[in-house]
mmCIF file of N, CA, C and O in Angstrom:
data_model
loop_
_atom_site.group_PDB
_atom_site.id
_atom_site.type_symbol
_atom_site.label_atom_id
_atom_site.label_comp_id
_atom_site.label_asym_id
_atom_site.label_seq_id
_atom_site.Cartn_x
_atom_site.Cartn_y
_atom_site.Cartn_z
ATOM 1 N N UNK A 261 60.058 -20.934 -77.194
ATOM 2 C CA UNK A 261 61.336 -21.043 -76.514
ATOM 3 C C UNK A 261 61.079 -21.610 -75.119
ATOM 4 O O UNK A 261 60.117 -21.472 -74.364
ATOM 5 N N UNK A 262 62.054 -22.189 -75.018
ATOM 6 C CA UNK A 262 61.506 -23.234 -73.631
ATOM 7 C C UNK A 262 62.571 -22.026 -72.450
ATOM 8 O O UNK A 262 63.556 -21.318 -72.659
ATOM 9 N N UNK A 263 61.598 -22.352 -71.052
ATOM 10 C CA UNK A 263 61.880 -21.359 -69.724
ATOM 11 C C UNK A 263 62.974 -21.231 -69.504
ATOM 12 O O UNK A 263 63.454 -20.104 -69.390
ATOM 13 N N UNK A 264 63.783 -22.456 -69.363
ATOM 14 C CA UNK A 264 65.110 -22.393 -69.090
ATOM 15 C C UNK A 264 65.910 -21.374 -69.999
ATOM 16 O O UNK A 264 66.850 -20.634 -69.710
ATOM 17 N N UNK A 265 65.335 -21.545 -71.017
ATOM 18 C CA UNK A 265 66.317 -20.757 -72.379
ATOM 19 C C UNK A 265 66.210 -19.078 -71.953
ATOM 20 O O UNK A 265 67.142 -18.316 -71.696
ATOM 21 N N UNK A 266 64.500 -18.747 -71.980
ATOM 22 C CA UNK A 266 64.458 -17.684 -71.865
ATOM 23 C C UNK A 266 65.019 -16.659 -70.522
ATOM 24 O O UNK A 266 65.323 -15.466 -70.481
ATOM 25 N N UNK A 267 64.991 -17.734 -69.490
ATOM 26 C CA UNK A 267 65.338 -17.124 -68.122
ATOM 27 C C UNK A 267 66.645 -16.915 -68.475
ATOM 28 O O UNK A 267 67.089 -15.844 -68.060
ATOM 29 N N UNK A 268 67.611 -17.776 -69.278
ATOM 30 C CA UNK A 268 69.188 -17.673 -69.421
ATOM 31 C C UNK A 268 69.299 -16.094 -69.661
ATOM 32 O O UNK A 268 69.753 -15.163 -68.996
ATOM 33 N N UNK A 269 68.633 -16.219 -71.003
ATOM 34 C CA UNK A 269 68.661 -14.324 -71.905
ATOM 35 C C UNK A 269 68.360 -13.583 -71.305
ATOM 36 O O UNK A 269 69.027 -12.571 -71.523
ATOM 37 N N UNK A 270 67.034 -13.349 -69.930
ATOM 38 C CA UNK A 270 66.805 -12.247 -69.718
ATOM 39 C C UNK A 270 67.541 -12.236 -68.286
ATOM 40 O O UNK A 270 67.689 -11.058 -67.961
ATOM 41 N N UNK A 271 68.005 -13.019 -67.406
ATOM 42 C CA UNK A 271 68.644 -12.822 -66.370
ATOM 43 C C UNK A 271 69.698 -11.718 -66.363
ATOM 44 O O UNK A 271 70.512 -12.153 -67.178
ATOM 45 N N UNK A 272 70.156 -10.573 -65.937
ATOM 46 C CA UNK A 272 69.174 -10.929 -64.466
ATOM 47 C C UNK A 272 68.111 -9.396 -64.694
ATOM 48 O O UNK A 272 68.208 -8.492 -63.865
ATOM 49 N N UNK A 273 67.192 -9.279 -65.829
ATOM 50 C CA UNK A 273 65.994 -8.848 -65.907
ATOM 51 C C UNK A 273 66.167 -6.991 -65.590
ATOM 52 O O UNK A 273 65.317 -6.374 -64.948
ATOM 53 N N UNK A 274 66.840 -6.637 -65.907
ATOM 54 C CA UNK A 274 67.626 -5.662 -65.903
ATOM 55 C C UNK A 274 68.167 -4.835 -67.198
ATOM 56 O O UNK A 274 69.028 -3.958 -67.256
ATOM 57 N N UNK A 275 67.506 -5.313 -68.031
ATOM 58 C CA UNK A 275 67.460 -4.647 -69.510
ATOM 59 C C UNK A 275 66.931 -5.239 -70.796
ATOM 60 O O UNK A 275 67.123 -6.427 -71.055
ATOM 61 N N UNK A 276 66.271 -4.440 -71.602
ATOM 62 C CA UNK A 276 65.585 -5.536 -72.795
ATOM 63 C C UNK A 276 66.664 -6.073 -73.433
ATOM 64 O O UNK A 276 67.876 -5.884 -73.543
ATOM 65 N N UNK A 277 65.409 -7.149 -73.991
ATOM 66 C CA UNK A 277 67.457 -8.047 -74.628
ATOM 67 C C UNK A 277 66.433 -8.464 -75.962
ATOM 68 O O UNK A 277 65.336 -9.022 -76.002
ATOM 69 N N UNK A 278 67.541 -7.796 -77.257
ATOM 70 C CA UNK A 278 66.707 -8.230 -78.494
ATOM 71 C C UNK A 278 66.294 -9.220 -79.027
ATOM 72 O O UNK A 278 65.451 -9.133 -79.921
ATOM 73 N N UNK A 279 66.885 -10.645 -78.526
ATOM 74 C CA UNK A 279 66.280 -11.820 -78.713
ATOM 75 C C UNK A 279 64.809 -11.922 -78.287
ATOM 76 O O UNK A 279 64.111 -12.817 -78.763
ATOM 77 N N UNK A 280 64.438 -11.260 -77.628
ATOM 78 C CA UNK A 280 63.425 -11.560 -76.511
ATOM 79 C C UNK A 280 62.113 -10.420 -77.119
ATOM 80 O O UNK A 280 61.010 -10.741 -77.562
ATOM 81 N N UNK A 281 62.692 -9.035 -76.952
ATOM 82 C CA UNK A 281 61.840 -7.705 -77.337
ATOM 83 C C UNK A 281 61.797 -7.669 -78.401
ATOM 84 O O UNK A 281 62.808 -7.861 -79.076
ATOM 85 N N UNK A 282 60.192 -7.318 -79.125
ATOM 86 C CA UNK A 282 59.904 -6.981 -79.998
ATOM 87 C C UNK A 282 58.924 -5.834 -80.378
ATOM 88 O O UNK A 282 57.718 -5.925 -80.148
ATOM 89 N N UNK A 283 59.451 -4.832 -80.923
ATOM 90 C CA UNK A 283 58.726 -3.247 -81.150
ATOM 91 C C UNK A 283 57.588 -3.778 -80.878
ATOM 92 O O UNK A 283 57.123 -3.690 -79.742
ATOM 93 N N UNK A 284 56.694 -4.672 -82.262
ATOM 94 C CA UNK A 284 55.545 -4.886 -82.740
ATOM 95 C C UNK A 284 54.606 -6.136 -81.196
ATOM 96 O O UNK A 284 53.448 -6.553 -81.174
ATOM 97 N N UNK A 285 55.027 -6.217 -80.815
ATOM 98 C CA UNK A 285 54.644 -6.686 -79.428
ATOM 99 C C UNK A 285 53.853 -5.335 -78.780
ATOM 100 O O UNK A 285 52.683 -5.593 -78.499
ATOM 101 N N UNK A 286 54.182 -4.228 -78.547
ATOM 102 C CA UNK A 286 54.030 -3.143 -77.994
ATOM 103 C C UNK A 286 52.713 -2.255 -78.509
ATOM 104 O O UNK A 286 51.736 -1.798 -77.915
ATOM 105 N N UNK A 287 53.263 -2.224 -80.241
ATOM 106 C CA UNK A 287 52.308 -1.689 -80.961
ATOM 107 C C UNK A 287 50.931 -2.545 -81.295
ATOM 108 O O UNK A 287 50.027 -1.894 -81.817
ATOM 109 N N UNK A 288 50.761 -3.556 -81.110
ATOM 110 C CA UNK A 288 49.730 -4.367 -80.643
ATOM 111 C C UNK A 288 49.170 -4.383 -79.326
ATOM 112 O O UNK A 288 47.956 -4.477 -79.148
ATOM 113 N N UNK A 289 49.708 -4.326 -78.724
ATOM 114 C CA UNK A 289 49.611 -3.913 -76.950
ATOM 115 C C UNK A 289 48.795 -2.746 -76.640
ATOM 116 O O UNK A 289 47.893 -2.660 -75.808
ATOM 117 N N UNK A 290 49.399 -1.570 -77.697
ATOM 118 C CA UNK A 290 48.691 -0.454 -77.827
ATOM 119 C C UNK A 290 47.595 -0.238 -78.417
ATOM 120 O O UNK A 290 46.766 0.472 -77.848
ATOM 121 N N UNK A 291 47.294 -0.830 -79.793
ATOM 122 C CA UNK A 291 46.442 -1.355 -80.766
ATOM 123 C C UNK A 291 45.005 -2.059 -79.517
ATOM 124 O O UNK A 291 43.907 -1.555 -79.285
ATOM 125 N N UNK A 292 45.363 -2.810 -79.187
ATOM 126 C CA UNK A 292 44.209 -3.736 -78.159
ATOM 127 C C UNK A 292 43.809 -2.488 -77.284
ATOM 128 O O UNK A 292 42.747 -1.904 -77.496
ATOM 129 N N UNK A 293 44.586 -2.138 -76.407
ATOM 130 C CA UNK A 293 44.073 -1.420 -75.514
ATOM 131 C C UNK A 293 43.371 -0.301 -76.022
ATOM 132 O O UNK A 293 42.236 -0.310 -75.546
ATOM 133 N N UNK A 294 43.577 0.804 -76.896
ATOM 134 C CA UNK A 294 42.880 1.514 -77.369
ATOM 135 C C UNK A 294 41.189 0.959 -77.805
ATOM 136 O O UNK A 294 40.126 1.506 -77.510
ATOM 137 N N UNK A 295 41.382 -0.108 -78.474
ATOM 138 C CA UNK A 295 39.964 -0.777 -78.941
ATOM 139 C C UNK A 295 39.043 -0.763 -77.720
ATOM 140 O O UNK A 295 37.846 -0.495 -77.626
ATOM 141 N N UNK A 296 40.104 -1.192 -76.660
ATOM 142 C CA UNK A 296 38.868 -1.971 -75.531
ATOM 143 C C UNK A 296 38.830 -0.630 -74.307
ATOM 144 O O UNK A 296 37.931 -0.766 -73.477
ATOM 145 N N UNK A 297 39.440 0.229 -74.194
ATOM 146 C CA UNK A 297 39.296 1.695 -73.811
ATOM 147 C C UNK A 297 38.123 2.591 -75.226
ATOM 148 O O UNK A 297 37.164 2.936 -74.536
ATOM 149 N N UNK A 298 37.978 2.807 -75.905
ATOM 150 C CA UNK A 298 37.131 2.757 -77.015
ATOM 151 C C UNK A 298 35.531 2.765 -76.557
ATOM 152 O O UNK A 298 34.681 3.648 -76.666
ATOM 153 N N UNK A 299 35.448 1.055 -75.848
ATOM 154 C CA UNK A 299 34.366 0.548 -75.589
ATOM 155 C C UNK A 299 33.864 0.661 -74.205
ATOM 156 O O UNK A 299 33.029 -0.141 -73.785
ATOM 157 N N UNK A 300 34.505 1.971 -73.208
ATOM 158 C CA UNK A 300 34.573 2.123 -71.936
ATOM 159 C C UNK A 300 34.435 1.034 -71.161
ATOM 160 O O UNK A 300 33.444 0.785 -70.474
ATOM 161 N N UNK A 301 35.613 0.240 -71.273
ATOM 162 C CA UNK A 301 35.955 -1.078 -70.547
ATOM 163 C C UNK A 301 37.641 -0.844 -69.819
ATOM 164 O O UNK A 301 38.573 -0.274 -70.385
ATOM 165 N N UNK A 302 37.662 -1.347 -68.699
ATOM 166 C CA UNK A 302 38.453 -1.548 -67.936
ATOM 167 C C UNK A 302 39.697 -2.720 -68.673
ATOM 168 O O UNK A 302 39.587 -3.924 -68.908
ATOM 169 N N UNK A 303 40.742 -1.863 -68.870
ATOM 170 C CA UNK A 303 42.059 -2.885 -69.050
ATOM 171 C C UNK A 303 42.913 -3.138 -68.168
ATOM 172 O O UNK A 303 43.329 -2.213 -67.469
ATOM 173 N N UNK A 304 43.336 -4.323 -68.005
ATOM 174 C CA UNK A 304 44.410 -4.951 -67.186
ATOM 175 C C UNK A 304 45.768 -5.597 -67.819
ATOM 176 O O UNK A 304 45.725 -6.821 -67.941
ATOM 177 N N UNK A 305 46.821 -5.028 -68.188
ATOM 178 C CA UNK A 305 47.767 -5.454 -68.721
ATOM 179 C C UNK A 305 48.808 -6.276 -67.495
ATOM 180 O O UNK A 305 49.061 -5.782 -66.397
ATOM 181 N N UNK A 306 49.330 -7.650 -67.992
ATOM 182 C CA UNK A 306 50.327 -8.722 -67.258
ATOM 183 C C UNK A 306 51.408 -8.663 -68.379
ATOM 184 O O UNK A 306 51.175 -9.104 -69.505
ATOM 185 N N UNK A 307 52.448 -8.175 -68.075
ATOM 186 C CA UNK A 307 53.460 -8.130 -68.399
ATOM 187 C C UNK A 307 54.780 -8.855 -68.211
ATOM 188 O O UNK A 307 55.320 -8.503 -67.163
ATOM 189 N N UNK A 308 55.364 -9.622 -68.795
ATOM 190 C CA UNK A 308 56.137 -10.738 -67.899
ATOM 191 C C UNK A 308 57.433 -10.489 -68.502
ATOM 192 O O UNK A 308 57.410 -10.152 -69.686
ATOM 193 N N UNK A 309 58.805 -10.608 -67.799
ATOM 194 C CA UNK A 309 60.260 -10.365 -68.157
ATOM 195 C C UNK A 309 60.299 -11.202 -69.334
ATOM 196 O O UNK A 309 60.906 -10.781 -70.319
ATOM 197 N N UNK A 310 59.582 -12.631 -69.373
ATOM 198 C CA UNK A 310 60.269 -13.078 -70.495
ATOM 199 C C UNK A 310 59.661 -12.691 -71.896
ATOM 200 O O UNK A 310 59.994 -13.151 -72.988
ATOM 201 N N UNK A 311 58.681 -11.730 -71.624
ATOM 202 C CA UNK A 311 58.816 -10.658 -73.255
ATOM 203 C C UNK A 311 59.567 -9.830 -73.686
ATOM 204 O O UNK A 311 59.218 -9.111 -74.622
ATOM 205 N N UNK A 312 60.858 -9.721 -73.075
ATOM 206 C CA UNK A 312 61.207 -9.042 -73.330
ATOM 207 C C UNK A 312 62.690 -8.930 -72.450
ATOM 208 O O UNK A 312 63.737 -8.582 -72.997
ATOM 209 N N UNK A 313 62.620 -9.178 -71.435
ATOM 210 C CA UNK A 313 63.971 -9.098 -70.582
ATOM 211 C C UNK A 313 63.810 -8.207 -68.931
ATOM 212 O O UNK A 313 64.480 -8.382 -67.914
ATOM 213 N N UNK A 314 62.598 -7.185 -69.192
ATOM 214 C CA UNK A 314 62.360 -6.225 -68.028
ATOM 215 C C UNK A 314 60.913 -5.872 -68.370
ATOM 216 O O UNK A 314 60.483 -5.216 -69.318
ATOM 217 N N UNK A 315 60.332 -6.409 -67.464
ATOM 218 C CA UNK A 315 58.944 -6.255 -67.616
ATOM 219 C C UNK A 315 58.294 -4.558 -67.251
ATOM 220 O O UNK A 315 57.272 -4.025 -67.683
ATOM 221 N N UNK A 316 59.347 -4.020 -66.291
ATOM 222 C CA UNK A 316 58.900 -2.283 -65.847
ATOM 223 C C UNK A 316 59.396 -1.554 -67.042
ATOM 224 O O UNK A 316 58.938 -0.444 -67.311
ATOM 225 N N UNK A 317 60.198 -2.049 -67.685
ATOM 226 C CA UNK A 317 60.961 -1.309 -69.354
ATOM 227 C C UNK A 317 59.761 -1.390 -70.408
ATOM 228 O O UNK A 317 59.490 -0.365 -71.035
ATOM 229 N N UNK A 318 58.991 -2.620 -70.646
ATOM 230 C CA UNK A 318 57.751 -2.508 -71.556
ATOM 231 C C UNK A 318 56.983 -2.263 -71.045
ATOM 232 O O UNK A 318 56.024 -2.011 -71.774
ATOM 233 N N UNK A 319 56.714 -2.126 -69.609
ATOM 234 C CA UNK A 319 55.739 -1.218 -69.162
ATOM 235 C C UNK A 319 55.226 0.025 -70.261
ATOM 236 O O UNK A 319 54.429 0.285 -71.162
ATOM 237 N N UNK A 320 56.488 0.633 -69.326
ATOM 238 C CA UNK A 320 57.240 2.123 -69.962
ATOM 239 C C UNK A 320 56.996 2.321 -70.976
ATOM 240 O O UNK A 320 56.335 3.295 -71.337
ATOM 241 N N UNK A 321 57.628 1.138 -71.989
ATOM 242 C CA UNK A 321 56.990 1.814 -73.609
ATOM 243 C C UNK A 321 55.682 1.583 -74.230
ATOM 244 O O UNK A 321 55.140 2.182 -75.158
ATOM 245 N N UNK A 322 55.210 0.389 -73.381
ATOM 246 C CA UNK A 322 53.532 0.959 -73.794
ATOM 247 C C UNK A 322 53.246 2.067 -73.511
ATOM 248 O O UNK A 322 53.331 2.898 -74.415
ATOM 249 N N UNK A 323 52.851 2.463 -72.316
ATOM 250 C CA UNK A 323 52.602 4.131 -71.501
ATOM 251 C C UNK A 323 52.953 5.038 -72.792
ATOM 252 O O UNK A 323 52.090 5.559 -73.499
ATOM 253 N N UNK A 324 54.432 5.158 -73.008
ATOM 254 C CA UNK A 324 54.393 6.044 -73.383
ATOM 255 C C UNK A 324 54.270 6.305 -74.832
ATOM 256 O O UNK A 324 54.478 7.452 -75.228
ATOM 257 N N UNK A 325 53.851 5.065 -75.946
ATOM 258 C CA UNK A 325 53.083 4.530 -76.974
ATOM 259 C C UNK A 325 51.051 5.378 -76.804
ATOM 260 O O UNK A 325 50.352 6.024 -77.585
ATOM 261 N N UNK A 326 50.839 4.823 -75.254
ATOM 262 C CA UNK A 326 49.457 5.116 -75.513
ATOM 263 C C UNK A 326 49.497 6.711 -75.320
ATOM 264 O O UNK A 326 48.516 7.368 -75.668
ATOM 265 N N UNK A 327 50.826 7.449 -74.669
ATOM 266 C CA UNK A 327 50.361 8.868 -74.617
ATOM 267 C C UNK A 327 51.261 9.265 -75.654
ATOM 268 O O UNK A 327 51.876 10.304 -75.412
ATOM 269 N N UNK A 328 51.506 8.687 -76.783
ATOM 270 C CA UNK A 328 51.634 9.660 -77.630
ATOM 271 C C UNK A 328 53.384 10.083 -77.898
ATOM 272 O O UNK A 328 53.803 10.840 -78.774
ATOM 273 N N UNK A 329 54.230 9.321 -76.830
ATOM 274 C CA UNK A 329 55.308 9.538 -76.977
ATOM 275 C C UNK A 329 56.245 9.244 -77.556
ATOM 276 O O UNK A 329 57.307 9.833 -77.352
#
């Protein structure tokens, strides 16, 4: 999806928007990090609005994916 498109949908970044968010995005997210926590290695997750619409919202549901919530 080209920038323009996606900036349209998630503006103004203030809530996930289902075009954009996808569960299985997350559960992979979680999936990786566990592996490479596993291997006592340092993770750095970049999270960007246009996965989703609010990048502090998938924060959130990774977090609370990796603890269990």
């Amino acid at each position: 999806m080209r920038y323009d498109e996606t900036y349209a949908k998630a503006y103004p970044f203030d809530k996930l928007v289902d075009d954009l968010f996808k569960p299985i995005m997350v559960e992979e997210t979680v999936k990786l990090v566990r592996e490479i926590l596993a291997q006592d290695a340092v993770v750095y997750l970049i999270i960007n609005n246009r996965a989703g619409g609010n990048a502090p919202m998938i924060a959130e549901n990774v977090v609370e994916r990796l603890l269990g919530k």
